[in-house]
mmCIF file as gemmi writes it, N, C-alpha and C atoms, coordinates in Angstrom:
data_model
loop_
_atom_site.group_PDB
_atom_site.id
_atom_site.type_symbol
_atom_site.label_atom_id
_atom_site.label_alt_id
_atom_site.label_comp_id
_atom_site.label_asym_id
_atom_site.label_entity_id
_atom_site.label_seq_id
_atom_site.pdbx_PDB_ins_code
_atom_site.Cartn_x
_atom_site.Cartn_y
_atom_site.Cartn_z
_atom_site.occupancy
_atom_site.B_iso_or_equiv
_atom_site.pdbx_formal_charge
_atom_site.auth_seq_id
_atom_site.auth_asym_id
_atom_site.pdbx_PDB_model_num
ATOM 1 N N . PHE Axp A 1 ? 78.726 -29.141 79.44 1 0 ? 1 A 1
ATOM 2 C CA . PHE Axp A 1 ? 78.682 -27.739 79.112 1 0 ? 1 A 1
ATOM 3 C C . PHE Axp A 1 ? 79.573 -27.479 77.91 1 0 ? 1 A 1
ATOM 4 N N . SER Axp A 2 ? 79.151 -26.567 77.063 1 0 ? 2 A 1
ATOM 5 C CA . SER Axp A 2 ? 79.986 -26.121 75.962 1 0 ? 2 A 1
ATOM 6 C C . SER Axp A 2 ? 79.57 -24.716 75.569 1 0 ? 2 A 1
ATOM 7 N N . GLN Axp A 3 ? 80.527 -23.934 75.125 1 0 ? 3 A 1
ATOM 8 C CA . GLN Axp A 3 ? 80.228 -22.603 74.603 1 0 ? 3 A 1
ATOM 9 C C . GLN Axp A 3 ? 79.799 -22.675 73.144 1 0 ? 3 A 1
ATOM 10 N N . PHE Axp A 4 ? 80.032 -23.806 72.502 1 0 ? 4 A 1
ATOM 11 C CA . PHE Axp A 4 ? 79.805 -23.922 71.07 1 0 ? 4 A 1
ATOM 12 C C . PHE Axp A 4 ? 78.683 -24.906 70.764 1 0 ? 4 A 1
ATOM 13 N N . LYS Axp A 5 ? 77.669 -24.437 70.035 1 0 ? 5 A 1
ATOM 14 C CA . LYS Axp A 5 ? 76.549 -25.295 69.675 1 0 ? 5 A 1
ATOM 15 C C . LYS Axp A 5 ? 76.995 -26.454 68.797 1 0 ? 5 A 1
ATOM 16 N N . VAL Axp A 6 ? 78.015 -26.226 67.979 1 0 ? 6 A 1
ATOM 17 C CA . VAL Axp A 6 ? 78.483 -27.301 67.101 1 0 ? 6 A 1
ATOM 18 C C . VAL Axp A 6 ? 79.033 -28.466 67.927 1 0 ? 6 A 1
ATOM 19 N N . MET Axp A 7 ? 79.628 -28.196 69.069 1 0 ? 7 A 1
ATOM 20 C CA . MET Axp A 7 ? 80.097 -29.266 69.949 1 0 ? 7 A 1
ATOM 21 C C . MET Axp A 7 ? 78.91 -30.043 70.518 1 0 ? 7 A 1
ATOM 22 N N . LEU Axp A 8 ? 77.84 -29.333 70.851 1 0 ? 8 A 1
ATOM 23 C CA . LEU Axp A 8 ? 76.636 -30.014 71.322 1 0 ? 8 A 1
ATOM 24 C C . LEU Axp A 8 ? 76.046 -30.877 70.208 1 0 ? 8 A 1
ATOM 25 N N . ASP Axp A 9 ? 76.125 -30.403 68.952 1 0 ? 9 A 1
ATOM 26 C CA . ASP Axp A 9 ? 75.656 -31.196 67.812 1 0 ? 9 A 1
ATOM 27 C C . ASP Axp A 9 ? 76.444 -32.496 67.698 1 0 ? 9 A 1
ATOM 28 N N . ILE Axp A 10 ? 77.764 -32.39 67.834 1 0 ? 10 A 1
ATOM 29 C CA . ILE Axp A 10 ? 78.631 -33.564 67.732 1 0 ? 10 A 1
ATOM 30 C C . ILE Axp A 10 ? 78.341 -34.545 68.864 1 0 ? 10 A 1
ATOM 31 N N . MET Axp A 11 ? 78.262 -34.027 70.084 1 0 ? 11 A 1
ATOM 32 C CA . MET Axp A 11 ? 77.985 -34.897 71.231 1 0 ? 11 A 1
ATOM 33 C C . MET Axp A 11 ? 76.591 -35.529 71.119 1 0 ? 11 A 1
ATOM 34 N N . GLY Axp A 12 ? 75.614 -34.741 70.676 1 0 ? 12 A 1
ATOM 35 C CA . GLY Axp A 12 ? 74.262 -35.263 70.51 1 0 ? 12 A 1
ATOM 36 C C . GLY Axp A 12 ? 74.212 -36.383 69.479 1 0 ? 12 A 1
ATOM 37 N N . ALA Axp A 13 ? 74.934 -36.21 68.36 1 0 ? 13 A 1
ATOM 38 C CA . ALA Axp A 13 ? 74.984 -37.251 67.332 1 0 ? 13 A 1
ATOM 39 C C . ALA Axp A 13 ? 75.652 -38.514 67.866 1 0 ? 13 A 1
ATOM 40 N N . TYR Axp A 14 ? 76.707 -38.335 68.638 1 0 ? 14 A 1
ATOM 41 C CA . TYR Axp A 14 ? 77.403 -39.488 69.235 1 0 ? 14 A 1
ATOM 42 C C . TYR Axp A 14 ? 76.477 -40.241 70.191 1 0 ? 14 A 1
ATOM 43 N N . LEU Axp A 15 ? 75.829 -39.5 71.086 1 0 ? 15 A 1
ATOM 44 C CA . LEU Axp A 15 ? 74.938 -40.133 72.062 1 0 ? 15 A 1
ATOM 45 C C . LEU Axp A 15 ? 73.79 -40.855 71.361 1 0 ? 15 A 1
ATOM 46 N N . LYS Axp A 16 ? 73.235 -40.2 70.347 1 0 ? 16 A 1
ATOM 47 C CA . LYS Axp A 16 ? 72.14 -40.825 69.6 1 0 ? 16 A 1
ATOM 48 C C . LYS Axp A 16 ? 72.625 -42.097 68.912 1 0 ? 16 A 1
ATOM 49 N N . GLY Axp A 17 ? 73.804 -42.046 68.304 1 0 ? 17 A 1
ATOM 50 C CA . GLY Axp A 17 ? 74.357 -43.206 67.626 1 0 ? 17 A 1
ATOM 51 C C . GLY Axp A 17 ? 74.628 -44.375 68.56 1 0 ? 17 A 1
ATOM 52 N N . ARG Axp A 18 ? 74.978 -44.077 69.798 1 0 ? 18 A 1
ATOM 53 C CA . ARG Axp A 18 ? 75.243 -45.116 70.792 1 0 ? 18 A 1
ATOM 54 C C . ARG Axp A 18 ? 73.985 -45.55 71.539 1 0 ? 18 A 1
ATOM 55 N N . GLY Axp A 19 ? 72.859 -44.899 71.246 1 0 ? 19 A 1
ATOM 56 C CA . GLY Axp A 19 ? 71.596 -45.286 71.862 1 0 ? 19 A 1
ATOM 57 C C . GLY Axp A 19 ? 71.339 -44.689 73.236 1 0 ? 19 A 1
ATOM 58 N N . TYR Axp A 20 ? 72.043 -43.619 73.585 1 0 ? 20 A 1
ATOM 59 C CA . TYR Axp A 20 ? 71.849 -42.965 74.874 1 0 ? 20 A 1
ATOM 60 C C . TYR Axp A 20 ? 70.819 -41.847 74.758 1 0 ? 20 A 1
ATOM 61 N N . ALA Axp A 21 ? 69.814 -41.894 75.611 1 0 ? 21 A 1
ATOM 62 C CA . ALA Axp A 21 ? 68.828 -40.819 75.659 1 0 ? 21 A 1
ATOM 63 C C . ALA Axp A 21 ? 69.469 -39.591 76.29 1 0 ? 21 A 1
ATOM 64 N N . HIS Axp A 22 ? 69.156 -38.416 75.768 1 0 ? 22 A 1
ATOM 65 C CA . HIS Axp A 22 ? 69.734 -37.193 76.31 1 0 ? 22 A 1
ATOM 66 C C . HIS Axp A 22 ? 68.791 -36.015 76.079 1 0 ? 22 A 1
ATOM 67 N N . GLU Axp A 23 ? 69.015 -34.973 76.821 1 0 ? 23 A 1
ATOM 68 C CA . GLU Axp A 23 ? 68.297 -33.714 76.659 1 0 ? 23 A 1
ATOM 69 C C . GLU Axp A 23 ? 69.299 -32.645 76.267 1 0 ? 23 A 1
ATOM 70 N N . ARG Axp A 24 ? 68.798 -31.574 75.662 1 0 ? 24 A 1
ATOM 71 C CA . ARG Axp A 24 ? 69.681 -30.5 75.2 1 0 ? 24 A 1
ATOM 72 C C . ARG Axp A 24 ? 69.024 -29.152 75.472 1 0 ? 24 A 1
ATOM 73 N N . LEU Axp A 25 ? 69.835 -28.214 75.943 1 0 ? 25 A 1
ATOM 74 C CA . LEU Axp A 25 ? 69.362 -26.854 76.161 1 0 ? 25 A 1
ATOM 75 C C . LEU Axp A 25 ? 70.396 -25.906 75.57 1 0 ? 25 A 1
ATOM 76 N N . ASP Axp A 26 ? 69.974 -25.171 74.548 1 0 ? 26 A 1
ATOM 77 C CA . ASP Axp A 26 ? 70.825 -24.137 73.964 1 0 ? 26 A 1
ATOM 78 C C . ASP Axp A 26 ? 69.933 -22.967 73.55 1 0 ? 26 A 1
ATOM 79 N N . GLY Axp A 27 ? 70.476 -22.024 72.836 1 0 ? 27 A 1
ATOM 80 C CA . GLY Axp A 27 ? 69.728 -20.826 72.467 1 0 ? 27 A 1
ATOM 81 C C . GLY Axp A 27 ? 68.523 -21.076 71.584 1 0 ? 27 A 1
ATOM 82 N N . SER Axp A 28 ? 68.461 -22.228 70.929 1 0 ? 28 A 1
ATOM 83 C CA . SER Axp A 28 ? 67.331 -22.519 70.052 1 0 ? 28 A 1
ATOM 84 C C . SER Axp A 28 ? 66.14 -23.114 70.805 1 0 ? 28 A 1
ATOM 85 N N . VAL Axp A 29 ? 66.32 -23.451 72.084 1 0 ? 29 A 1
ATOM 86 C CA . VAL Axp A 29 ? 65.236 -23.99 72.907 1 0 ? 29 A 1
ATOM 87 C C . VAL Axp A 29 ? 64.609 -22.82 73.656 1 0 ? 29 A 1
ATOM 88 N N . HIS Axp A 30 ? 63.321 -22.615 73.423 1 0 ? 30 A 1
ATOM 89 C CA . HIS Axp A 30 ? 62.667 -21.423 73.961 1 0 ? 30 A 1
ATOM 90 C C . HIS Axp A 30 ? 61.733 -21.729 75.126 1 0 ? 30 A 1
ATOM 91 N N . GLY Axp A 31 ? 61.585 -20.732 75.978 1 0 ? 31 A 1
ATOM 92 C CA . GLY Axp A 31 ? 60.605 -20.651 77.042 1 0 ? 31 A 1
ATOM 93 C C . GLY Axp A 31 ? 60.223 -21.934 77.746 1 0 ? 31 A 1
ATOM 94 N N . HIS Axp A 32 ? 58.972 -22.302 77.551 1 0 ? 32 A 1
ATOM 95 C CA . HIS Axp A 32 ? 58.381 -23.429 78.264 1 0 ? 32 A 1
ATOM 96 C C . HIS Axp A 32 ? 59.096 -24.742 77.938 1 0 ? 32 A 1
ATOM 97 N N . GLU Axp A 33 ? 59.611 -24.878 76.73 1 0 ? 33 A 1
ATOM 98 C CA . GLU Axp A 33 ? 60.301 -26.106 76.325 1 0 ? 33 A 1
ATOM 99 C C . GLU Axp A 33 ? 61.561 -26.347 77.163 1 0 ? 33 A 1
ATOM 100 N N . ARG Axp A 34 ? 62.198 -25.264 77.622 1 0 ? 34 A 1
ATOM 101 C CA . ARG Axp A 34 ? 63.38 -25.403 78.487 1 0 ? 34 A 1
ATOM 102 C C . ARG Axp A 34 ? 63.022 -26.128 79.776 1 0 ? 34 A 1
ATOM 103 N N . GLN Axp A 35 ? 61.952 -25.68 80.412 1 0 ? 35 A 1
ATOM 104 C CA . GLN Axp A 35 ? 61.544 -26.293 81.67 1 0 ? 35 A 1
ATOM 105 C C . GLN Axp A 35 ? 61.116 -27.743 81.458 1 0 ? 35 A 1
ATOM 106 N N . LEU Axp A 36 ? 60.44 -28.027 80.354 1 0 ? 36 A 1
ATOM 107 C CA . LEU Axp A 36 ? 60.044 -29.399 80.062 1 0 ? 36 A 1
ATOM 108 C C . LEU Axp A 36 ? 61.262 -30.296 79.901 1 0 ? 36 A 1
ATOM 109 N N . SER Axp A 37 ? 62.293 -29.79 79.256 1 0 ? 37 A 1
ATOM 110 C CA . SER Axp A 37 ? 63.521 -30.554 79.059 1 0 ? 37 A 1
ATOM 111 C C . SER Axp A 37 ? 64.199 -30.853 80.397 1 0 ? 37 A 1
ATOM 112 N N . ILE Axp A 38 ? 64.266 -29.866 81.261 1 0 ? 38 A 1
ATOM 113 C CA . ILE Axp A 38 ? 64.857 -30.044 82.595 1 0 ? 38 A 1
ATOM 114 C C . ILE Axp A 38 ? 64.046 -31.059 83.396 1 0 ? 38 A 1
ATOM 115 N N . ASP Axp A 39 ? 62.73 -30.92 83.344 1 0 ? 39 A 1
ATOM 116 C CA . ASP Axp A 39 ? 61.859 -31.847 84.084 1 0 ? 39 A 1
ATOM 117 C C . ASP Axp A 39 ? 62.011 -33.279 83.581 1 0 ? 39 A 1
ATOM 118 N N . ARG Axp A 40 ? 62.103 -33.445 82.252 1 0 ? 40 A 1
ATOM 119 C CA . ARG Axp A 40 ? 62.295 -34.793 81.699 1 0 ? 40 A 1
ATOM 120 C C . ARG Axp A 40 ? 63.618 -35.38 82.169 1 0 ? 40 A 1
ATOM 121 N N . PHE Axp A 41 ? 64.67 -34.58 82.179 1 0 ? 41 A 1
ATOM 122 C CA . PHE Axp A 41 ? 65.969 -35.068 82.623 1 0 ? 41 A 1
ATOM 123 C C . PHE Axp A 41 ? 65.937 -35.5 84.085 1 0 ? 41 A 1
ATOM 124 N N . ASN Axp A 42 ? 65.308 -34.691 84.917 1 0 ? 42 A 1
ATOM 125 C CA . ASN Axp A 42 ? 65.267 -34.99 86.348 1 0 ? 42 A 1
ATOM 126 C C . ASN Axp A 42 ? 64.38 -36.181 86.683 1 0 ? 42 A 1
ATOM 127 N N . SER Axp A 43 ? 63.368 -36.455 85.861 1 0 ? 43 A 1
ATOM 128 C CA . SER Axp A 43 ? 62.415 -37.507 86.213 1 0 ? 43 A 1
ATOM 129 C C . SER Axp A 43 ? 62.628 -38.828 85.482 1 0 ? 43 A 1
ATOM 130 N N . ASP Axp A 44 ? 63.304 -38.817 84.336 1 0 ? 44 A 1
ATOM 131 C CA . ASP Axp A 44 ? 63.465 -40.04 83.544 1 0 ? 44 A 1
ATOM 132 C C . ASP Axp A 44 ? 64.797 -40.707 83.864 1 0 ? 44 A 1
ATOM 133 N N . PRO Axp A 45 ? 64.781 -41.875 84.505 1 0 ? 45 A 1
ATOM 134 C CA . PRO Axp A 45 ? 66.038 -42.535 84.868 1 0 ? 45 A 1
ATOM 135 C C . PRO Axp A 45 ? 66.824 -43.045 83.663 1 0 ? 45 A 1
ATOM 136 N N . ASN Axp A 46 ? 66.214 -43.1 82.489 1 0 ? 46 A 1
ATOM 137 C CA . ASN Axp A 46 ? 66.903 -43.583 81.3 1 0 ? 46 A 1
ATOM 138 C C . ASN Axp A 46 ? 67.631 -42.485 80.542 1 0 ? 46 A 1
ATOM 139 N N . THR Axp A 47 ? 67.445 -41.236 80.929 1 0 ? 47 A 1
ATOM 140 C CA . THR Axp A 47 ? 68.136 -40.131 80.258 1 0 ? 47 A 1
ATOM 141 C C . THR Axp A 47 ? 69.56 -40.063 80.778 1 0 ? 47 A 1
ATOM 142 N N . PHE Axp A 48 ? 70.522 -40.266 79.884 1 0 ? 48 A 1
ATOM 143 C CA . PHE Axp A 48 ? 71.924 -40.412 80.262 1 0 ? 48 A 1
ATOM 144 C C . PHE Axp A 48 ? 72.646 -39.082 80.45 1 0 ? 48 A 1
ATOM 145 N N . ALA Axp A 49 ? 72.337 -38.08 79.613 1 0 ? 49 A 1
ATOM 146 C CA . ALA Axp A 49 ? 73.12 -36.837 79.633 1 0 ? 49 A 1
ATOM 147 C C . ALA Axp A 49 ? 72.236 -35.625 79.367 1 0 ? 49 A 1
ATOM 148 N N . PHE Axp A 50 ? 72.726 -34.481 79.816 1 0 ? 50 A 1
ATOM 149 C CA . PHE Axp A 50 ? 72.086 -33.201 79.538 1 0 ? 50 A 1
ATOM 150 C C . PHE Axp A 50 ? 73.129 -32.309 78.892 1 0 ? 50 A 1
ATOM 151 N N . LEU Axp A 51 ? 72.925 -31.97 77.628 1 0 ? 51 A 1
ATOM 152 C CA . LEU Axp A 51 ? 73.852 -31.12 76.891 1 0 ? 51 A 1
ATOM 153 C C . LEU Axp A 51 ? 73.402 -29.674 77.063 1 0 ? 51 A 1
ATOM 154 N N . LEU Axp A 52 ? 74.316 -28.824 77.512 1 0 ? 52 A 1
ATOM 155 C CA . LEU Axp A 52 ? 73.956 -27.457 77.876 1 0 ? 52 A 1
ATOM 156 C C . LEU Axp A 52 ? 74.932 -26.463 77.279 1 0 ? 52 A 1
ATOM 157 N N . SER Axp A 53 ? 74.388 -25.461 76.6 1 0 ? 53 A 1
ATOM 158 C CA . SER Axp A 53 ? 75.191 -24.358 76.095 1 0 ? 53 A 1
ATOM 159 C C . SER Axp A 53 ? 75.343 -23.324 77.207 1 0 ? 53 A 1
ATOM 160 N N . THR Axp A 54 ? 76.55 -22.83 77.405 1 0 ? 54 A 1
ATOM 161 C CA . THR Axp A 54 ? 76.775 -21.857 78.475 1 0 ? 54 A 1
ATOM 162 C C . THR Axp A 54 ? 76.045 -20.547 78.194 1 0 ? 54 A 1
ATOM 163 N N . ARG Axp A 55 ? 75.793 -20.237 76.946 1 0 ? 55 A 1
ATOM 164 C CA . ARG Axp A 55 ? 75.074 -19.008 76.601 1 0 ? 55 A 1
ATOM 165 C C . ARG Axp A 55 ? 73.574 -19.139 76.797 1 0 ? 55 A 1
ATOM 166 N N . ALA Axp A 56 ? 73.085 -20.349 76.994 1 0 ? 56 A 1
ATOM 167 C CA . ALA Axp A 56 ? 71.644 -20.575 77.129 1 0 ? 56 A 1
ATOM 168 C C . ALA Axp A 56 ? 71.128 -20.161 78.5 1 0 ? 56 A 1
ATOM 169 N N . GLY Axp A 57 ? 72.001 -19.816 79.402 1 0 ? 57 A 1
ATOM 170 C CA . GLY Axp A 57 ? 71.553 -19.379 80.71 1 0 ? 57 A 1
ATOM 171 C C . GLY Axp A 57 ? 71.493 -20.507 81.711 1 0 ? 57 A 1
ATOM 172 N N . GLY Axp A 58 ? 72.58 -21.203 81.907 1 0 ? 58 A 1
ATOM 173 C CA . GLY Axp A 58 ? 72.621 -22.3 82.853 1 0 ? 58 A 1
ATOM 174 C C . GLY Axp A 58 ? 72.753 -21.843 84.294 1 0 ? 58 A 1
ATOM 175 N N . LEU Axp A 59 ? 72.838 -20.545 84.527 1 0 ? 59 A 1
ATOM 176 C CA . LEU Axp A 59 ? 72.981 -20.024 85.879 1 0 ? 59 A 1
ATOM 177 C C . LEU Axp A 59 ? 71.754 -20.383 86.71 1 0 ? 59 A 1
ATOM 178 N N . GLY Axp A 60 ? 71.957 -21.052 87.798 1 0 ? 60 A 1
ATOM 179 C CA . GLY Axp A 60 ? 70.862 -21.428 88.683 1 0 ? 60 A 1
ATOM 180 C C . GLY Axp A 60 ? 70.11 -22.665 88.239 1 0 ? 60 A 1
ATOM 181 N N . LEU Axp A 61 ? 70.596 -23.332 87.229 1 0 ? 61 A 1
ATOM 182 C CA . LEU Axp A 61 ? 69.945 -24.537 86.728 1 0 ? 61 A 1
ATOM 183 C C . LEU Axp A 61 ? 70.14 -25.67 87.727 1 0 ? 61 A 1
ATOM 184 N N . ASN Axp A 62 ? 69.063 -26.356 88.059 1 0 ? 62 A 1
ATOM 185 C CA . ASN Axp A 62 ? 69.119 -27.433 89.03 1 0 ? 62 A 1
ATOM 186 C C . ASN Axp A 62 ? 68.859 -28.756 88.324 1 0 ? 62 A 1
ATOM 187 N N . LEU Axp A 63 ? 69.924 -29.5 88.076 1 0 ? 63 A 1
ATOM 188 C CA . LEU Axp A 63 ? 69.805 -30.831 87.486 1 0 ? 63 A 1
ATOM 189 C C . LEU Axp A 63 ? 69.999 -31.837 88.607 1 0 ? 63 A 1
ATOM 190 N N . GLN Axp A 64 ? 68.922 -32.2 89.238 1 0 ? 64 A 1
ATOM 191 C CA . GLN Axp A 64 ? 68.966 -33.035 90.436 1 0 ? 64 A 1
ATOM 192 C C . GLN Axp A 64 ? 69.568 -34.4 90.187 1 0 ? 64 A 1
ATOM 193 N N . LYS Axp A 65 ? 69.465 -34.884 88.975 1 0 ? 65 A 1
ATOM 194 C CA . LYS Axp A 65 ? 69.904 -36.236 88.69 1 0 ? 65 A 1
ATOM 195 C C . LYS Axp A 65 ? 71.409 -36.326 88.477 1 0 ? 65 A 1
ATOM 196 N N . ALA Axp A 66 ? 72.069 -35.226 88.302 1 0 ? 66 A 1
ATOM 197 C CA . ALA Axp A 66 ? 73.512 -35.249 88.027 1 0 ? 66 A 1
ATOM 198 C C . ALA Axp A 66 ? 74.245 -35.972 89.147 1 0 ? 66 A 1
ATOM 199 N N . ASN Axp A 67 ? 75.067 -36.942 88.773 1 0 ? 67 A 1
ATOM 200 C CA . ASN Axp A 67 ? 75.779 -37.758 89.747 1 0 ? 67 A 1
ATOM 201 C C . ASN Axp A 67 ? 77.241 -37.86 89.324 1 0 ? 67 A 1
ATOM 202 N N . TRP Axp A 68 ? 78.07 -37.033 89.89 1 0 ? 68 A 1
ATOM 203 C CA . TRP Axp A 68 ? 79.486 -37.002 89.507 1 0 ? 68 A 1
ATOM 204 C C . TRP Axp A 68 ? 80.211 -38.267 89.936 1 0 ? 68 A 1
ATOM 205 N N . TYR Axp A 69 ? 79.716 -38.97 90.953 1 0 ? 69 A 1
ATOM 206 C CA . TYR Axp A 69 ? 80.369 -40.18 91.433 1 0 ? 69 A 1
ATOM 207 C C . TYR Axp A 69 ? 80.283 -41.323 90.428 1 0 ? 69 A 1
ATOM 208 N N . ALA Axp A 70 ? 79.349 -41.239 89.505 1 0 ? 70 A 1
ATOM 209 C CA . ALA Axp A 70 ? 79.206 -42.304 88.511 1 0 ? 70 A 1
ATOM 210 C C . ALA Axp A 70 ? 80.406 -42.373 87.571 1 0 ? 70 A 1
ATOM 211 N N . PHE Axp A 71 ? 81.206 -41.324 87.527 1 0 ? 71 A 1
ATOM 212 C CA . PHE Axp A 71 ? 82.322 -41.275 86.603 1 0 ? 71 A 1
ATOM 213 C C . PHE Axp A 71 ? 83.649 -41.579 87.266 1 0 ? 71 A 1
ATOM 214 N N . LYS Axp A 72 ? 83.655 -41.98 88.526 1 0 ? 72 A 1
ATOM 215 C CA . LYS Axp A 72 ? 84.901 -42.3 89.231 1 0 ? 72 A 1
ATOM 216 C C . LYS Axp A 72 ? 85.287 -43.737 89.006 1 0 ? 72 A 1
């Protein structure tokens, strides 16, 4: 999560440079594309991260694949 799109840009560039697949949801992602991005994240086991802007409306977002135990 980030309040700043520029931080998502930096993280996205880093992930891309390291070869990690990721999805992104911010104010520039509209309507149907948002749901497609969420669905891709939840269904693709190779997608490493989901970058989310807090202003994009993450309230009630269900990212089923999120696994906090992987970082322990």
